[in-house]
Amino acid sequence: MRAGGSAAAMLGLALALVLLCGARGGLGADPIIVTTPNVTSGSNVQLYCNISGAASAITGHKWIKKEAVLQSDDTSSHQTVYDLNEVNTDTSGEYVCKFLTNPPAEGIVFVTVKPHVLVYKKSEHGNEGDTGVLICKCSSYPSVTEWTWYKKENEQYLRIVNGTDNRFFIKSSGNKTELHIVNLDIEKDPGEYFCNGTNEVGQDGATVSLRVRSRLAALWPFLGIVAEVLVLVTIIFIYEKRRKPDEVLDDDDGGSAPLKSNATNHKDKNVRQRNSN
Ligand SMILES: *[C@@H]1O[C@H](CO)[C@@H](O)[C@H](O)[C@H]1NC(C)=O
Ligand SMILES: *[C@@H]1O[C@H](CO)[C@@H](O)[C@H](O)[C@H]1NC(C)=O
Ligand SMILES: *[C@@H]1O[C@H](CO)[C@@H](O)[C@H](O)[C@H]1NC(C)=O
Ligand SMILES: *[C@@H]1O[C@H](CO)[C@@H](O)[C@H](O)[C@H]1NC(C)=O
Ligand SMILES: *[C@@H]1O[C@H](CO)[C@@H](O)[C@H](O)[C@H]1NC(C)=O
């Protein structure tokens, strides 16, 4: 009974081993793809992917970035290379190398750079009492994980905490940050602001200046137009008043017109009379 039991156990073990081997071999162990370690700087950089344990014969390669095919070939090499001219914000990103096997296999080369922070506008204007919005952007890869805002006061950068005074609000995403200043104050708010973006490679910042106009200043153009209209109306009014006596004369002239025509009528009559004579 004991011998039979151990035989069954050994059979079970053997079966398990066969299944395990089958899973690793026949059902396709994942191929191993070795890629260029993260690239953070340089020019004329070669990005490569090496495959070992491909599931089938290799019938070609593709390099893809953001769903755009950058390069493709139909060779059977176990290595594929992509030449990158320059590492910068625009070329940073995920470069996917694809081995055309069945099923296809792919690896990723990460081209990572420190943030390159840009301001939406170097200087922003707002009216007293309105909400001012300052914006910084960054399109580098990898995306910014932390944005911070500062206000420059007496040559020092004071960090702006979200929600301060219920007036300062920060809205951030991986490629953009907005500082909203509610109810702009003409005394306290104008000045230099600094945004700082940090990703896993480094950090960068940019300066935005804010100007706040008084409500009255915002009204100036409107008041100007109103004043202009008033002046025009007054001039017209005075002119009309001064014209009144002239108009009486004009009316006299007008009254004389029928006289003239009467005169001509008379002449006509005379002529006619002469003609009839
Ligand atoms: C390479 O970059 C990717 C994407 O930013 C990151 O997830 C990964 O941790 C980096 N690897 C190393 C070794 O730094
Ligand atoms: C990748 O493959 C190439 C050519 O097969 C070889 O010269 C190189 O050493 C390999 N690199 C790595 C990191 O495996
Ligand atoms: C700042 O606070 C507002 C709400 O008060 C919130 O919606 C927003 O996500 C916060 N921003 C950050 C960067 O935490
Ligand atoms: C910024 O990120 C958002 C999503 O988070 C995306 O829709 C937008 O296209 C990105 N803008 C740029 C300039 O990359
Ligand atoms: C930017 O922020 C990082 C932390 O997110 C900080 O270490 C760094 O000193 C800041 N840079 C400046 C110029 O404020």
Tab-separated table of N, CA, C and O and ligand atoms in Angstrom, residues 37-40 93-94 109-112 141-143 200-201, ligand 1:
chain	number	residue	atom	x	y	z
A	37	PRO	N	19.602	51.617	-21.402
A	37	PRO	CA	19.154	52.224	-20.143
A	37	PRO	C	18.645	53.649	-20.411
A	37	PRO	O	18.998	54.246	-21.431
A	38	ASN	N	17.848	54.183	-19.490
A	38	ASN	CA	17.265	55.522	-19.678
A	38	ASN	C	18.304	56.527	-20.197
A	38	ASN	O	19.390	56.648	-19.640
A	39	VAL	N	17.903	57.217	-21.260
A	39	VAL	CA	18.779	58.223	-21.872
A	39	VAL	C	18.319	59.588	-21.384
A	39	VAL	O	17.137	59.907	-21.474
A	40	THR	N	19.219	60.382	-20.844
A	40	THR	CA	18.800	61.680	-20.303
A	40	THR	C	19.455	62.868	-21.005
A	40	THR	O	19.031	64.011	-20.803
A	93	GLY	N	10.622	61.037	-24.484
A	93	GLY	CA	9.428	60.205	-24.550
A	93	GLY	C	9.742	58.726	-24.489
A	93	GLY	O	10.866	58.333	-24.180
A	94	GLU	N	8.734	57.924	-24.796
A	94	GLU	CA	8.890	56.473	-24.773
A	94	GLU	C	9.070	55.968	-26.201
A	94	GLU	O	8.200	56.163	-27.036
A	109	VAL	N	12.423	52.048	-24.700
A	109	VAL	CA	13.583	52.840	-24.296
A	109	VAL	C	13.030	54.180	-23.822
A	109	VAL	O	12.269	54.832	-24.539
A	110	PHE	N	13.381	54.592	-22.616
A	110	PHE	CA	12.892	55.857	-22.061
A	110	PHE	C	13.917	56.959	-22.296
A	110	PHE	O	15.061	56.839	-21.848
A	111	VAL	N	13.486	57.984	-23.018
A	111	VAL	CA	14.346	59.159	-23.187
A	111	VAL	C	13.764	60.226	-22.270
A	111	VAL	O	12.689	60.771	-22.536
A	112	THR	N	14.432	60.454	-21.156
A	112	THR	CA	13.879	61.315	-20.109
A	112	THR	C	14.738	62.568	-19.945
A	112	THR	O	15.967	62.500	-19.962
A	141	TYR	N	9.171	64.944	-21.194
A	141	TYR	CA	8.904	63.614	-20.650
A	141	TYR	C	10.043	63.258	-19.704
A	141	TYR	O	11.196	63.483	-20.059
A	142	PRO	N	9.792	62.692	-18.539
A	142	PRO	CA	8.469	62.371	-17.990
A	142	PRO	C	7.757	63.624	-17.464
A	142	PRO	O	8.381	64.660	-17.281
A	143	SER	N	6.446	63.506	-17.256
A	143	SER	CA	5.665	64.681	-16.885
A	143	SER	C	6.047	65.175	-15.494
A	143	SER	O	6.663	64.457	-14.711
A	200	GLU	N	11.171	63.349	-12.271
A	200	GLU	CA	12.158	62.456	-11.659
A	200	GLU	C	13.598	62.731	-12.111
A	200	GLU	O	14.534	62.236	-11.502
A	201	VAL	N	13.738	63.548	-13.172
A	201	VAL	CA	15.094	63.847	-13.655
A	201	VAL	C	15.642	65.149	-13.081
A	201	VAL	O	16.835	65.270	-12.815
B	1	LIG	C1	13.526	55.202	-16.558
B	1	LIG	O1	12.464	56.121	-16.868
B	1	LIG	C2	11.182	55.622	-16.555
B	1	LIG	C3	10.189	56.651	-17.045
B	1	LIG	O2	10.430	57.893	-16.503
B	1	LIG	C4	11.068	55.400	-15.062
B	1	LIG	O3	9.801	54.878	-14.755
B	1	LIG	C5	12.173	54.434	-14.616
B	1	LIG	O4	12.141	54.338	-13.229
B	1	LIG	C6	13.527	54.911	-15.075
B	1	LIG	N1	14.503	53.886	-14.793
B	1	LIG	C7	15.617	54.141	-14.135
B	1	LIG	C8	16.521	53.014	-13.910
B	1	LIG	O5	15.883	55.266	-13.747
